[in-house]
């Protein structure tokens, strides 16, 4: 697997710090300079610097630049119970850093935590429930004041998350909801977003709409599937589940999903439109359609990605602001668990293609 460019930049800077080439307090290259040096966009270089700041390697000062921090991040973790400043630390656990959504969440949460004068420590679970649980226990034992967690894709929540909830440990879940257990969470309007996207396709005459998604293992995938179903019900049409390509978590994790998607599209030549439920599957489908010469098929997706016909855009910044607000509410001693929904928007990138409807 090719390493993400922002991770390469991050690791190069960490290596320079560890080798002494960059000293504590030293000003490092700007976003623009790093972008030019590595041949990437400033968004990518900014992400690398934000991640370094979140992990405690550097400090970013508005209007002044990015400086190497005096204290190594492992020292910060080890000194939670001795250093008063670390009493304001909270933990952020994300499943990956592969998509722009992941990067926006990290950037936004770091920004709002900084505004709330909260230090933030980050762990990437890499879609592993085991690593997620280890990170929770590690941070909890270190004395962090609270958690913001984007849980991994799985059928049930980890025991570590359940314990946080039962112990009323300050915690906010992103894009997931603990059914029948009291917890704070913030989610995009998953059902409404998919309902709008599918309705737009139906209004243009598309009835053979493929639905490509991970297996329904959590509230997010469940709500997005219900959005598809409700759009057909509202339109007075029956739902053809043979047009659903549901991928197991094992298929996705092992890298077998592209092959299954290609086979599915070949076996359903009458499909005129495809809806994918996330950015990863959108890229898988985009490549499959291109390789099969099926670029005439309309492609709509949840999350904004390039080279699609239309997409549902989440308000990641508002998700981040709300998540930090819900966490600070708990840190202030208030405990009123609830789920907050954030509106989404629908965008069509190539409206002229609707004039070439395939009925």
Short mmCIF file of C-alpha atoms in Angstrom, two decimals:
data_model
loop_
_atom_site.label_atom_id
_atom_site.label_comp_id
_atom_site.label_asym_id
_atom_site.label_seq_id
_atom_site.Cartn_x
_atom_site.Cartn_y
_atom_site.Cartn_z
CA UNK A 1 0.00 0.00 0.00
CA UNK A 2 1.39 3.45 -0.92
CA UNK A 3 2.04 5.60 2.15
CA UNK A 4 -0.08 8.75 2.29
CA UNK A 5 2.03 11.79 1.44
CA UNK A 6 1.13 13.67 4.61
CA UNK A 7 2.40 10.68 6.64
CA UNK A 8 5.69 10.75 4.74
CA UNK A 9 6.12 14.44 5.56
CA UNK A 10 5.21 13.79 9.19
CA UNK A 11 7.68 10.91 9.55
CA UNK A 12 10.48 12.88 7.88
CA UNK A 13 10.03 15.73 10.36
CA UNK A 14 9.87 13.32 13.32
CA UNK A 15 13.12 11.73 12.10
CA UNK A 16 14.79 15.15 11.91
CA UNK A 17 13.65 15.91 15.47
CA UNK A 18 14.89 12.56 16.80
CA UNK A 19 18.22 12.90 15.01
CA UNK A 20 18.74 16.38 16.40
CA UNK A 21 18.60 18.10 13.03
CA UNK A 22 15.63 20.07 14.33
CA UNK A 23 16.15 21.36 17.86
CA UNK A 24 13.51 22.29 20.49
CA UNK A 25 12.19 25.77 19.83
CA UNK A 26 13.42 25.78 16.23
CA UNK A 27 11.12 27.14 13.52
CA UNK A 28 10.39 24.52 10.86
CA UNK A 29 9.32 24.89 7.24
CA UNK A 30 5.96 26.49 6.46
CA UNK A 31 3.02 24.72 4.82
CA UNK A 32 3.91 26.40 1.53
CA UNK A 33 7.59 25.45 1.75
CA UNK A 34 6.78 21.83 2.59
CA UNK A 35 4.24 21.68 -0.24
CA UNK A 36 6.89 22.87 -2.71
CA UNK A 37 9.57 20.56 -1.28
CA UNK A 38 7.41 17.43 -1.51
CA UNK A 39 5.39 18.38 -4.58
CA UNK A 40 2.05 18.26 -2.78
CA UNK A 41 -0.82 20.63 -2.06
CA UNK A 42 -0.79 22.92 0.97
CA UNK A 43 -3.77 20.96 2.30
CA UNK A 44 -1.50 17.90 2.48
CA UNK A 45 1.38 19.76 4.16
CA UNK A 46 -1.04 21.42 6.58
CA UNK A 47 -2.42 18.00 7.51
CA UNK A 48 1.10 16.75 8.28
CA UNK A 49 1.80 19.73 10.54
CA UNK A 50 -1.58 19.45 12.27
CA UNK A 51 -0.96 15.78 12.99
CA UNK A 52 2.51 16.56 14.36
CA UNK A 53 0.94 19.21 16.60
CA UNK A 54 -1.80 16.83 17.74
CA UNK A 55 0.80 14.21 18.67
CA UNK A 56 2.87 16.76 20.61
CA UNK A 57 5.95 17.08 18.39
CA UNK A 58 5.44 20.70 17.39
CA UNK A 59 3.53 23.79 18.44
CA UNK A 60 1.72 25.95 15.90
CA UNK A 61 1.47 29.65 16.74
CA UNK A 62 -0.84 31.77 14.62
CA UNK A 63 1.10 34.42 12.71
CA UNK A 64 4.47 33.10 13.91
CA UNK A 65 4.91 29.61 12.49
CA UNK A 66 5.46 26.02 13.62
CA UNK A 67 8.07 25.29 16.28
CA UNK A 68 9.59 22.08 17.62
CA UNK A 69 8.25 21.50 21.13
CA UNK A 70 10.62 21.26 24.07
CA UNK A 71 8.97 18.10 25.40
CA UNK A 72 8.78 14.77 23.56
CA UNK A 73 5.18 13.49 23.38
CA UNK A 74 5.99 10.32 25.32
CA UNK A 75 7.15 12.48 28.21
CA UNK A 76 3.83 14.31 28.12
CA UNK A 77 1.94 11.02 28.33
CA UNK A 78 4.12 9.70 31.17
CA UNK A 79 3.76 12.90 33.19
CA UNK A 80 -0.03 13.23 33.24
CA UNK A 81 -0.29 12.76 36.98
CA UNK A 82 2.68 15.00 37.77
CA UNK A 83 2.26 17.91 35.36
CA UNK A 84 -0.77 20.11 36.12
CA UNK A 85 -0.98 21.28 32.49
CA UNK A 86 -1.78 17.77 31.35
CA UNK A 87 -4.92 17.71 33.48
CA UNK A 88 -6.58 19.49 30.55
CA UNK A 89 -5.74 16.70 28.10
CA UNK A 90 -8.43 14.81 26.17
CA UNK A 91 -8.03 11.88 23.79
CA UNK A 92 -9.16 11.60 20.17
CA UNK A 93 -9.35 8.13 18.62
CA UNK A 94 -9.94 7.85 14.88
CA UNK A 95 -10.23 4.64 12.80
CA UNK A 96 -7.92 5.83 10.01
CA UNK A 97 -6.34 8.80 8.27
CA UNK A 98 -6.98 7.64 4.72
CA UNK A 99 -9.66 10.07 3.56
CA UNK A 100 -10.25 13.79 3.54
CA UNK A 101 -13.08 13.22 6.01
CA UNK A 102 -10.62 11.76 8.54
CA UNK A 103 -8.24 14.65 7.99
CA UNK A 104 -10.96 17.27 8.37
CA UNK A 105 -12.14 15.67 11.60
CA UNK A 106 -8.64 15.75 13.06
CA UNK A 107 -8.09 19.33 11.95
CA UNK A 108 -11.47 20.53 13.24
CA UNK A 109 -11.34 18.78 16.61
CA UNK A 110 -7.79 20.00 17.22
CA UNK A 111 -8.92 23.53 16.42
CA UNK A 112 -11.93 23.53 18.74
CA UNK A 113 -10.03 21.79 21.54
CA UNK A 114 -7.36 24.48 21.29
CA UNK A 115 -10.03 27.16 21.53
CA UNK A 116 -11.38 25.41 24.64
CA UNK A 117 -7.81 25.34 26.04
CA UNK A 118 -7.74 21.56 25.97
CA UNK A 119 -4.64 19.60 25.02
CA UNK A 120 -5.38 16.77 22.63
CA UNK A 121 -3.74 13.36 22.23
CA UNK A 122 -4.44 11.30 19.14
CA UNK A 123 -4.48 7.58 18.39
CA UNK A 124 -5.28 5.93 15.04
CA UNK A 125 -6.90 2.52 15.58
CA UNK A 126 -6.42 1.51 11.92
CA UNK A 127 -9.90 -0.04 11.93
CA UNK A 128 -8.83 -2.51 14.65
CA UNK A 129 -11.19 -3.01 17.57
CA UNK A 130 -8.27 -4.39 19.56
CA UNK A 131 -6.13 -1.29 18.96
CA UNK A 132 -9.11 0.91 19.74
CA UNK A 133 -9.60 -0.78 23.12
CA UNK A 134 -5.87 -0.61 23.89
CA UNK A 135 -5.82 3.11 23.15
CA UNK A 136 -8.83 3.76 25.37
CA UNK A 137 -7.31 1.85 28.28
CA UNK A 138 -3.89 3.48 27.78
CA UNK A 139 -5.31 7.00 27.73
CA UNK A 140 -7.70 6.32 30.59
CA UNK A 141 -4.92 4.96 32.79
CA UNK A 142 -2.84 8.03 31.94
CA UNK A 143 -5.55 10.30 33.32
CA UNK A 144 -7.06 12.06 30.30
CA UNK A 145 -10.18 14.02 31.19
CA UNK A 146 -12.34 12.72 28.36
CA UNK A 147 -12.62 11.05 24.96
CA UNK A 148 -13.84 11.82 21.46
CA UNK A 149 -14.09 8.51 19.60
CA UNK A 150 -14.92 7.61 16.01
CA UNK A 151 -15.48 3.85 16.53
CA UNK A 152 -14.24 1.21 14.11
CA UNK A 153 -16.63 -0.63 11.80
CA UNK A 154 -17.90 -3.66 13.68
CA UNK A 155 -21.13 -5.29 14.80
CA UNK A 156 -20.82 -4.26 18.44
CA UNK A 157 -19.01 -1.68 20.49
CA UNK A 158 -15.83 -2.63 22.30
CA UNK A 159 -16.01 -3.37 26.02
CA UNK A 160 -13.74 -0.37 26.58
CA UNK A 161 -16.32 2.01 25.06
CA UNK A 162 -19.14 0.38 27.00
CA UNK A 163 -17.19 0.78 30.23
CA UNK A 164 -16.64 4.47 29.53
CA UNK A 165 -20.37 4.87 29.05
CA UNK A 166 -21.38 2.89 32.14
CA UNK A 167 -18.81 4.77 34.26
CA UNK A 168 -20.07 8.10 32.91
CA UNK A 169 -16.54 8.93 31.84
CA UNK A 170 -16.74 12.08 29.66
CA UNK A 171 -17.04 10.76 26.11
CA UNK A 172 -18.52 11.71 22.76
CA UNK A 173 -18.98 9.28 19.89
CA UNK A 174 -18.76 10.50 16.30
CA UNK A 175 -21.04 9.01 13.62
CA UNK A 176 -22.18 6.17 15.88
CA UNK A 177 -24.88 5.76 18.50
CA UNK A 178 -25.07 3.35 21.42
CA UNK A 179 -28.56 1.92 21.23
CA UNK A 180 -30.23 1.29 24.61
CA UNK A 181 -27.21 2.77 26.45
CA UNK A 182 -26.94 6.40 27.48
CA UNK A 183 -24.12 8.19 25.71
CA UNK A 184 -23.33 11.46 23.98
CA UNK A 185 -22.93 11.28 20.21
CA UNK A 186 -22.90 13.51 17.16
CA UNK A 187 -23.84 12.26 13.70
CA UNK A 188 -24.50 13.63 10.27
CA UNK A 189 -28.05 13.22 8.97
CA UNK A 190 -27.22 9.90 7.32
CA UNK A 191 -30.73 8.85 6.43
CA UNK A 192 -31.78 12.25 5.12
CA UNK A 193 -28.67 12.63 2.98
CA UNK A 194 -29.06 9.29 1.22
CA UNK A 195 -32.81 9.81 0.85
CA UNK A 196 -32.18 13.09 -1.00
CA UNK A 197 -29.50 11.60 -3.27
CA UNK A 198 -31.62 8.59 -4.27
CA UNK A 199 -34.72 10.74 -4.76
CA UNK A 200 -32.80 12.98 -7.18
CA UNK A 201 -31.85 9.92 -9.24
CA UNK A 202 -35.42 8.60 -9.22
CA UNK A 203 -36.75 11.97 -10.35
CA UNK A 204 -34.51 11.73 -13.40
CA UNK A 205 -35.85 8.35 -14.37
CA UNK A 206 -33.24 6.05 -12.87
CA UNK A 207 -34.89 2.95 -11.41
CA UNK A 208 -31.97 0.50 -11.58
CA UNK A 209 -29.88 2.11 -8.85
CA UNK A 210 -27.15 -0.04 -7.34
CA UNK A 211 -26.37 0.41 -3.66
CA UNK A 212 -22.82 -0.38 -2.56
CA UNK A 213 -22.05 -0.44 1.14
CA UNK A 214 -20.27 -2.28 3.93
CA UNK A 215 -22.49 -4.77 5.70
CA UNK A 216 -24.86 -3.08 8.11
CA UNK A 217 -22.98 -3.30 11.40
CA UNK A 218 -23.68 0.05 13.07
CA UNK A 219 -26.13 2.94 13.20
CA UNK A 220 -24.41 4.86 10.37
CA UNK A 221 -24.65 2.06 7.78
CA UNK A 222 -28.14 1.18 9.01
CA UNK A 223 -29.43 4.75 8.62
CA UNK A 224 -27.91 5.19 5.17
CA UNK A 225 -29.54 1.97 3.99
CA UNK A 226 -32.88 3.17 5.38
CA UNK A 227 -32.46 6.40 3.42
CA UNK A 228 -32.24 4.40 0.18
CA UNK A 229 -35.26 2.28 1.11
CA UNK A 230 -37.40 5.24 2.16
CA UNK A 231 -36.72 7.07 -1.10
CA UNK A 232 -38.10 4.11 -3.08
CA UNK A 233 -41.07 3.77 -0.72
CA UNK A 234 -41.90 7.46 -1.03
CA UNK A 235 -41.69 7.14 -4.80
CA UNK A 236 -44.07 4.18 -4.79
CA UNK A 237 -41.49 1.71 -6.10
CA UNK A 238 -40.48 -1.72 -4.84
CA UNK A 239 -36.94 -2.20 -3.55
CA UNK A 240 -34.80 -4.66 -5.51
CA UNK A 241 -32.23 -5.94 -3.03
CA UNK A 242 -30.45 -7.83 -5.82
CA UNK A 243 -29.02 -4.42 -6.74
CA UNK A 244 -27.37 -4.15 -3.33
CA UNK A 245 -23.70 -5.05 -3.11
CA UNK A 246 -22.96 -5.48 0.59
CA UNK A 247 -19.29 -5.98 1.43
CA UNK A 248 -18.13 -7.77 4.56
CA UNK A 249 -15.61 -6.04 6.80
CA UNK A 250 -13.18 -8.86 6.02
CA UNK A 251 -13.47 -8.21 2.28
CA UNK A 252 -12.80 -4.52 2.81
CA UNK A 253 -9.90 -5.02 5.24
CA UNK A 254 -8.26 -7.67 3.04
CA UNK A 255 -8.47 -5.52 -0.09
CA UNK A 256 -10.86 -7.88 -1.89
CA UNK A 257 -13.67 -5.36 -2.25
CA UNK A 258 -12.56 -4.02 -5.70
CA UNK A 259 -12.81 -7.51 -7.19
CA UNK A 260 -16.25 -8.11 -5.73
CA UNK A 261 -17.50 -4.72 -6.92
CA UNK A 262 -16.24 -5.37 -10.47
CA UNK A 263 -17.95 -8.75 -10.53
CA UNK A 264 -21.17 -7.23 -9.20
CA UNK A 265 -21.23 -4.54 -11.90
CA UNK A 266 -20.57 -7.13 -14.61
CA UNK A 267 -23.44 -9.25 -13.34
CA UNK A 268 -25.86 -6.30 -13.41
CA UNK A 269 -25.48 -4.71 -16.87
CA UNK A 270 -28.85 -2.93 -16.65
CA UNK A 271 -27.75 -0.65 -13.80
CA UNK A 272 -27.98 3.01 -14.81
CA UNK A 273 -26.81 4.58 -11.55
CA UNK A 274 -24.71 3.64 -8.54
CA UNK A 275 -24.78 5.02 -5.01
CA UNK A 276 -21.83 4.41 -2.67
CA UNK A 277 -22.05 5.08 1.05
CA UNK A 278 -18.54 6.40 1.75
CA UNK A 279 -15.43 7.88 0.15
CA UNK A 280 -13.47 4.63 0.11
CA UNK A 281 -16.13 2.71 -1.81
CA UNK A 282 -16.67 5.70 -4.09
CA UNK A 283 -13.05 5.40 -5.22
CA UNK A 284 -13.39 1.63 -5.66
CA UNK A 285 -16.47 2.09 -7.85
CA UNK A 286 -14.94 4.97 -9.81
CA UNK A 287 -12.00 2.80 -10.80
CA UNK A 288 -14.20 -0.19 -11.58
CA UNK A 289 -16.47 1.84 -13.87
CA UNK A 290 -13.48 3.37 -15.64
CA UNK A 291 -11.75 0.03 -16.18
CA UNK A 292 -14.96 -1.54 -17.47
CA UNK A 293 -15.68 1.37 -19.82
CA UNK A 294 -18.96 2.04 -17.99
CA UNK A 295 -18.45 5.75 -17.44
CA UNK A 296 -21.99 6.37 -18.74
CA UNK A 297 -23.33 5.02 -15.42
CA UNK A 298 -24.27 7.83 -13.05
CA UNK A 299 -22.25 7.72 -9.82
CA UNK A 300 -23.53 9.39 -6.66
CA UNK A 301 -22.00 9.03 -3.20
CA UNK A 302 -22.00 9.99 0.45
CA UNK A 303 -19.01 12.26 1.19
CA UNK A 304 -17.45 14.58 -1.33
CA UNK A 305 -14.98 12.93 -3.65
CA UNK A 306 -13.64 13.79 -7.09
CA UNK A 307 -14.93 12.43 -10.40
CA UNK A 308 -18.49 11.63 -9.33
CA UNK A 309 -21.78 12.96 -10.63
CA UNK A 310 -23.18 14.05 -7.27
CA UNK A 311 -22.39 13.76 -3.60
CA UNK A 312 -23.74 14.30 -0.10
CA UNK A 313 -21.49 16.72 1.79
CA UNK A 314 -21.14 16.45 5.55
CA UNK A 315 -20.48 19.53 7.66
CA UNK A 316 -17.35 18.15 9.28
CA UNK A 317 -16.49 21.43 10.96
CA UNK A 318 -19.89 21.56 12.65
CA UNK A 319 -19.55 17.91 13.68
CA UNK A 320 -16.22 18.80 15.30
CA UNK A 321 -17.54 21.92 17.00
CA UNK A 322 -20.52 20.01 18.40
CA UNK A 323 -18.38 17.08 19.56
CA UNK A 324 -16.03 19.35 21.52
CA UNK A 325 -19.00 21.31 22.91
CA UNK A 326 -20.65 18.10 24.15
CA UNK A 327 -17.39 16.99 25.74
CA UNK A 328 -16.77 20.30 27.52
CA UNK A 329 -20.34 20.14 28.81
CA UNK A 330 -19.49 16.89 30.55
CA UNK A 331 -16.16 18.22 31.80
CA UNK A 332 -18.10 21.06 33.45
CA UNK A 333 -20.12 18.51 35.43
CA UNK A 334 -23.29 18.30 33.36
CA UNK A 335 -24.51 14.87 32.25
CA UNK A 336 -27.46 14.79 29.83
CA UNK A 337 -26.62 12.08 27.22
CA UNK A 338 -28.18 12.74 23.84
CA UNK A 339 -27.61 12.42 20.14
CA UNK A 340 -27.06 15.51 18.02
CA UNK A 341 -27.75 15.41 14.26
CA UNK A 342 -25.89 17.69 11.85
CA UNK A 343 -27.50 18.62 8.53
CA UNK A 344 -25.89 17.60 5.24
CA UNK A 345 -26.00 19.16 1.77
CA UNK A 346 -26.49 17.65 -1.68
CA UNK A 347 -24.36 18.75 -4.64
CA UNK A 348 -24.48 17.87 -8.33
CA UNK A 349 -21.13 18.31 -10.04
CA UNK A 350 -22.13 17.60 -13.62
CA UNK A 351 -25.80 18.58 -14.01
CA UNK A 352 -25.58 18.49 -17.83
CA UNK A 353 -25.22 14.69 -17.67
CA UNK A 354 -28.80 14.42 -16.43
CA UNK A 355 -29.80 15.37 -19.93
CA UNK A 356 -28.43 11.97 -21.01
CA UNK A 357 -30.71 9.91 -18.84
CA UNK A 358 -30.65 6.18 -19.34
CA UNK A 359 -34.18 4.93 -18.86
#
